Backbone as numpy.savetxt, mean C-alpha at the origin, in Angstrom:
# Nx Ny Nz CAx CAy CAz Cx Cy Cz
-12.09 -14.87 -7.84 -12.02 -13.38 -7.81 -10.27 -14.19 -7.91
-9.44 -12.68 -8.33 -7.86 -12.29 -8.45 -7.52 -12.33 -7.09
-5.76 -12.23 -7.77 -5.07 -10.96 -6.84 -5.60 -9.89 -5.97
-5.43 -8.86 -7.12 -5.73 -7.20 -7.21 -7.39 -7.22 -6.56
-8.17 -7.89 -6.88 -9.62 -7.73 -6.59 -9.42 -7.37 -4.94
-9.28 -8.58 -4.93 -9.16 -8.90 -3.57 -8.79 -7.97 -2.89
-7.18 -7.59 -3.41 -6.58 -6.74 -2.58 -7.29 -5.34 -2.91
-8.38 -4.46 -3.52 -8.74 -4.14 -3.70 -9.96 -3.51 -2.74
-10.55 -5.10 -3.01 -12.33 -5.10 -1.71 -11.52 -4.92 -0.01
-10.48 -4.86 0.23 -9.49 -5.45 1.27 -9.45 -3.70 1.41
-8.81 -3.18 0.68 -8.54 -1.56 0.90 -9.61 -0.72 1.16
-10.58 -1.16 0.30 -11.98 -0.38 0.08 -12.54 -0.82 1.99
-12.90 -1.71 2.04 -13.47 -2.01 3.30 -12.90 -1.98 4.90
-11.26 -2.00 4.90 -10.40 -0.97 5.58 -10.55 0.30 5.79
-10.64 0.92 4.62 -10.90 2.37 4.16 -11.89 2.78 5.09
-14.03 2.13 4.92 -15.15 2.51 5.01 -14.95 2.16 6.78
-13.86 1.66 7.40 -14.24 0.72 8.37 -13.43 1.98 9.45
-12.36 2.55 8.87 -11.54 3.90 9.53 -12.40 4.72 9.30
-13.41 4.55 8.82 -14.03 6.14 8.22 -15.20 5.75 8.59
-15.88 5.10 9.53 -17.01 5.36 10.80 -17.34 5.92 11.46
-16.40 6.95 12.01 -16.31 7.78 13.29 -16.05 9.29 12.56
-15.91 9.52 11.39 -15.50 10.68 10.84 -16.38 10.74 10.10
-16.76 10.09 9.34 -17.72 10.44 8.01 -17.26 11.17 7.13
-15.72 11.38 6.54 -14.70 12.34 6.21 -14.96 11.71 4.45
-15.08 10.35 3.99 -14.93 9.94 3.04 -16.71 10.41 1.85
-16.86 11.13 0.92 -17.28 11.65 -0.11 -17.92 10.03 -0.69
-16.77 9.81 -1.04 -17.13 8.66 -2.66 -15.87 7.82 -2.69
-16.17 6.72 -2.74 -14.57 5.99 -3.78 -15.32 5.19 -4.54
-13.87 5.50 -5.58 -14.54 4.89 -7.06 -13.50 3.55 -7.64
-13.79 3.25 -7.91 -12.55 1.84 -8.42 -12.84 2.26 -10.16
-11.39 2.30 -10.64 -10.31 2.69 -12.18 -9.87 1.77 -11.98
-9.89 0.75 -12.93 -9.14 -0.18 -13.12 -8.35 -1.07 -12.14
-6.84 -0.48 -11.75 -6.07 -0.99 -10.82 -5.70 0.59 -9.86
-6.59 1.25 -9.91 -6.42 2.23 -9.10 -7.51 2.20 -8.14
-7.92 3.16 -6.85 -8.81 3.34 -6.27 -9.33 5.27 -5.72
-9.74 5.76 -5.99 -9.90 7.17 -5.62 -10.78 7.18 -4.21
-10.21 8.22 -3.82 -10.80 7.94 -2.05 -11.12 9.58 -2.74
-12.56 10.39 -2.16 -12.59 11.53 -2.25 -13.28 12.24 -0.67
-12.82 12.80 0.34 -12.93 13.07 1.26 -13.14 14.43 1.35
-13.51 14.97 2.52 -14.22 16.49 2.63 -13.03 16.86 2.41
-11.48 16.68 2.84 -11.04 17.53 2.38 -9.10 17.34 1.87
-9.56 16.36 1.22 -8.69 15.35 0.44 -9.17 14.47 -0.75
-8.27 13.99 -1.79 -8.68 13.32 -2.70 -7.18 12.42 -2.52
-7.02 11.03 -2.40 -6.14 9.86 -2.94 -6.35 8.85 -3.58
-5.21 9.28 -3.91 -5.17 7.84 -5.48 -4.39 6.22 -5.03
-5.23 5.35 -4.47 -4.16 4.35 -4.25 -4.18 3.29 -5.41
-3.01 3.09 -5.60 -2.41 2.08 -7.08 -2.60 1.00 -5.88
-3.10 -0.16 -6.52 -3.08 -1.63 -6.00 -2.17 -2.22 -6.50
-1.45 -3.13 -6.47 -0.04 -3.47 -7.42 0.30 -4.62 -6.44
-0.10 -5.94 -6.58 0.05 -6.63 -5.50 0.86 -7.43 -5.21
1.84 -7.24 -6.44 3.43 -8.20 -6.09 4.62 -7.21 -6.72
5.86 -7.97 -6.34 6.89 -7.27 -6.85 7.15 -7.20 -8.27
6.02 -7.50 -9.47 6.42 -7.89 -10.65 6.29 -6.36 -11.10
5.42 -5.96 -10.30 3.97 -4.61 -10.73 4.71 -3.21 -10.19
6.04 -3.41 -9.02 6.39 -2.32 -8.57 7.27 -1.13 -9.12
8.18 -1.64 -9.94 8.40 -0.22 -10.99 7.75 0.46 -11.41
6.96 -0.20 -12.46 5.80 -0.05 -12.78 4.89 1.66 -12.07
4.96 1.03 -11.10 3.88 1.73 -10.49 4.46 2.81 -9.70
6.36 3.06 -9.24 6.98 3.97 -8.78 6.91 5.27 -10.17
6.79 4.36 -11.31 6.82 5.43 -12.70 5.36 6.19 -12.63
4.37 5.54 -12.03 3.09 6.17 -12.29 2.83 7.17 -11.64
3.65 6.95 -10.04 2.98 7.28 -8.78 3.98 8.48 -8.73
5.18 8.69 -9.98 6.23 9.78 -10.03 5.09 11.22 -11.00
4.24 10.51 -12.02 4.05 11.13 -13.03 2.31 11.27 -12.83
2.12 11.07 -11.80 0.25 10.93 -10.80 0.33 12.64 -10.76
-1.06 13.30 -11.21 -1.58 14.72 -10.61 -2.16 14.53 -9.41
-2.64 13.49 -9.00 -3.09 13.70 -7.54 -2.19 13.56 -6.39
-2.34 14.99 -5.60 -1.89 15.65 -4.37 -1.49 14.23 -3.33
-1.88 13.70 -2.96 -2.29 12.57 -2.30 -1.66 11.30 -2.94
-1.13 10.18 -3.02 -1.43 8.77 -3.41 -0.63 7.70 -2.53
-1.33 6.81 -2.63 -0.72 5.60 -1.91 -0.15 4.32 -3.09
0.26 3.30 -2.04 0.39 2.28 -3.32 0.23 1.23 -2.54
-0.34 0.44 -2.28 -1.07 -1.04 -1.95 -1.19 -2.16 -2.68
0.51 -2.76 -1.77 0.76 -4.03 -1.91 0.67 -5.67 -0.62
0.78 -6.47 -1.03 0.54 -7.78 -0.21 2.48 -7.31 0.36
2.20 -8.14 1.83 2.64 -8.30 2.73 3.98 -9.57 2.72
4.92 -9.48 0.96 5.77 -10.24 0.58 6.69 -10.14 1.08
8.02 -10.96 1.09 9.49 -11.18 0.71 9.90 -10.12 -0.11
9.28 -10.60 -1.73 9.40 -9.44 -2.79 9.72 -8.29 -2.45
7.68 -7.88 -2.50 7.73 -6.60 -2.27 8.49 -5.80 -1.41
8.40 -6.49 0.09 9.66 -5.49 0.93 10.82 -5.34 0.00
11.87 -6.41 -0.80 12.74 -6.08 -1.56 12.88 -5.04 -2.30
11.38 -5.00 -2.93 11.67 -3.62 -3.47 11.46 -2.46 -3.10
10.60 -2.36 -2.26 11.04 -1.37 -0.98 11.96 -0.28 -0.90
12.64 -1.56 -0.47 14.66 -1.43 -0.05 14.88 -1.11 -1.56
15.04 -1.82 -2.29 16.14 -1.64 -3.22 15.36 0.21 -4.05
14.02 0.27 -4.21 13.48 1.69 -4.78 13.62 2.62 -3.80
14.18 2.78 -2.44 13.70 3.63 -1.67 13.87 4.95 -1.93
15.29 4.82 -2.23 15.97 6.52 -3.13 14.81 7.06 -4.17
13.58 6.05 -4.36 12.90 7.12 -6.28 11.43 7.17 -4.61
11.22 6.64 -3.85 10.11 6.42 -3.02 10.00 7.88 -2.09
10.90 7.81 -1.49 10.73 8.99 -1.01 11.45 10.61 -1.46
11.04 10.86 -2.82 10.97 12.31 -3.72 9.86 11.81 -3.82
9.09 11.44 -4.04 7.81 11.34 -4.14 6.52 11.98 -3.37
6.59 12.69 -2.67 5.49 13.67 -1.29 4.25 13.13 -1.80
3.85 13.53 -0.05 2.22 12.85 0.27 2.00 11.25 -0.37
3.28 10.67 -0.16 2.99 9.29 -0.31 2.82 8.19 1.23
2.10 7.36 0.75 2.03 6.26 1.40 2.32 4.60 1.02
2.71 3.71 1.66 2.61 2.78 1.05 2.42 1.81 2.19
0.85 0.98 2.22 0.22 -0.52 2.81 0.64 -1.29 2.22
1.63 -1.60 3.29 1.77 -3.86 2.96 0.59 -4.47 3.60
0.37 -5.09 3.17 -1.27 -5.98 3.69 -1.18 -7.39 3.34
-1.96 -8.06 4.62 -1.71 -9.81 4.76 -3.28 -9.68 5.15
-4.21 -9.71 4.75 -5.84 -10.01 5.09 -5.89 -10.76 5.73
-4.93 -11.94 5.29 -5.35 -14.01 6.14 -4.06 -13.16 7.61
-3.29 -12.80 7.17 -2.53 -12.62 9.24 -3.14 -12.78 10.09
-2.47 -13.29 11.24 -3.23 -13.63 11.98 -2.86 -12.60 13.22
-1.85 -11.94 13.09 -1.19 -10.69 13.73 -1.66 -8.76 12.88
-1.42 -8.27 12.52 -1.63 -7.27 12.46 -2.19 -7.81 10.65
-2.79 -6.98 10.48 -3.11 -6.90 8.92 -2.27 -6.84 7.69
-1.63 -5.15 7.83 -1.05 -4.12 7.68 -0.36 -3.69 8.02
1.19 -2.90 7.31 1.86 -1.74 8.32 1.52 -0.66 7.22
1.87 0.37 7.95 2.19 1.64 6.58 3.77 1.76 6.86
3.54 2.79 5.99 4.67 3.41 5.97 4.74 5.17 4.72
4.96 6.17 5.46 5.64 7.17 4.75 7.01 7.52 4.19
7.26 6.75 3.12 8.78 7.33 2.92 9.58 8.40 3.17
8.43 9.70 2.88 9.62 10.71 2.69 9.31 10.91 4.22
8.42 11.10 4.90 8.56 11.18 6.20 9.45 10.58 7.48
9.65 8.67 6.78 10.16 7.80 7.53 11.96 7.83 7.55
12.13 8.57 6.25 13.53 9.16 6.08 14.34 9.86 6.18
13.20 11.22 6.61 13.81 12.32 7.35 13.59 11.89 8.97
12.73 11.32 9.56 12.30 11.19 10.83 13.98 9.87 11.04
14.46 9.23 10.31 15.53 7.96 10.30 16.59 8.67 9.99
16.53 9.39 9.46 17.65 10.24 9.26 18.70 9.37 8.36
18.53 8.16 7.48 18.63 7.22 6.52 18.82 6.10 7.11
19.15 5.97 8.24 19.49 4.68 8.69 17.98 3.42 9.11
17.18 3.57 7.65 15.98 2.78 7.53 15.69 1.55 7.52
16.58 0.33 7.31 16.50 -1.00 6.92 15.96 -1.71 7.96
16.54 -1.54 9.35 16.26 -2.05 10.79 14.32 -1.33 11.13
14.38 -0.38 10.80 13.11 0.23 11.24 11.96 -0.55 10.02
12.64 -0.74 9.00 11.44 -1.06 8.24 11.52 -2.49 8.21
12.50 -2.96 8.37 12.39 -4.95 8.78 11.58 -4.92 10.35
11.37 -3.67 11.22 10.48 -4.21 12.47 9.45 -4.12 11.76
8.58 -3.13 10.75 7.52 -3.17 10.62 6.92 -4.39 9.34
7.73 -4.76 9.05 7.40 -5.58 8.38 6.98 -6.92 8.84
7.62 -7.83 10.16 7.74 -8.22 10.93 6.70 -8.33 11.93
5.81 -7.03 11.72 3.78 -6.84 12.28 2.61 -7.73 11.94
3.26 -7.70 10.58 2.44 -8.60 9.95 2.79 -9.73 9.47
1.84 -11.15 9.10 2.45 -11.96 8.87 3.02 -12.48 7.32
3.88 -12.63 6.65 4.60 -12.61 5.90 3.92 -13.54 5.07
3.39 -13.25 3.81 2.68 -13.89 2.81 3.84 -14.10 1.60
2.91 -15.13 0.61 3.29 -15.68 -0.54 2.48 -15.41 -1.61
3.01 -15.22 -3.32 1.77 -15.53 -4.07 1.00 -16.47 -4.21
1.80 -17.71 -4.24 1.30 -18.70 -4.28 0.32 -19.22 -3.10
0.39 -18.60 -1.86 -0.33 -18.37 -1.29 -1.72 -17.73 -0.17
-1.68 -16.18 -1.22 -2.19 -15.45 -1.64 -3.45 -16.06 -3.09
-3.25 -16.56 -3.79 -3.33 -16.93 -5.11 -4.55 -18.44 -4.72
-4.27 -18.95 -3.70 -4.59 -19.95 -3.83 -5.80 -20.04 -2.49
-5.47 -19.28 -1.90 -6.65 -18.08 -1.01 -7.68 -17.52 -2.09
-7.40 -17.36 -2.32 -8.41 -15.93 -3.01 -9.46 -16.53 -4.15
-8.65 -17.94 -4.62 -9.69 -18.32 -6.00 -10.44 -19.54 -5.42
-10.11 -19.88 -3.96 -10.94 -20.81 -3.36 -12.54 -20.56 -3.24
């Protein structure tokens, strides 16, 4: 299994578990590097881009996507975090965007999330320290670690 497929499976399990009580998910569909989740009140397109090398491509896809609710799912690596900071000004312009930083193998929390537009409005633009605090709630991982674990 590759790192992207593992992240897709993790996301689907996470979303299904989160929905156990509310039962709002009607359908989950994998479409290549996307997971489309249809709920009773909305549909969200999740782009699965494990590592920072795809980050800018993901932003371009998110900007041109017709879905009103969008998400980007990446591993909690230092490189991905740096890409978040580097492209923050573009990300805050994308409405209804949520970004998941995940490490399914973390002994701490498994994921942290940020809604760029909302977080930017709340923080008044002083975002780096707050984002770093969120980043530290989940153990950092690396491409090498992820590839080793998912290939075993």
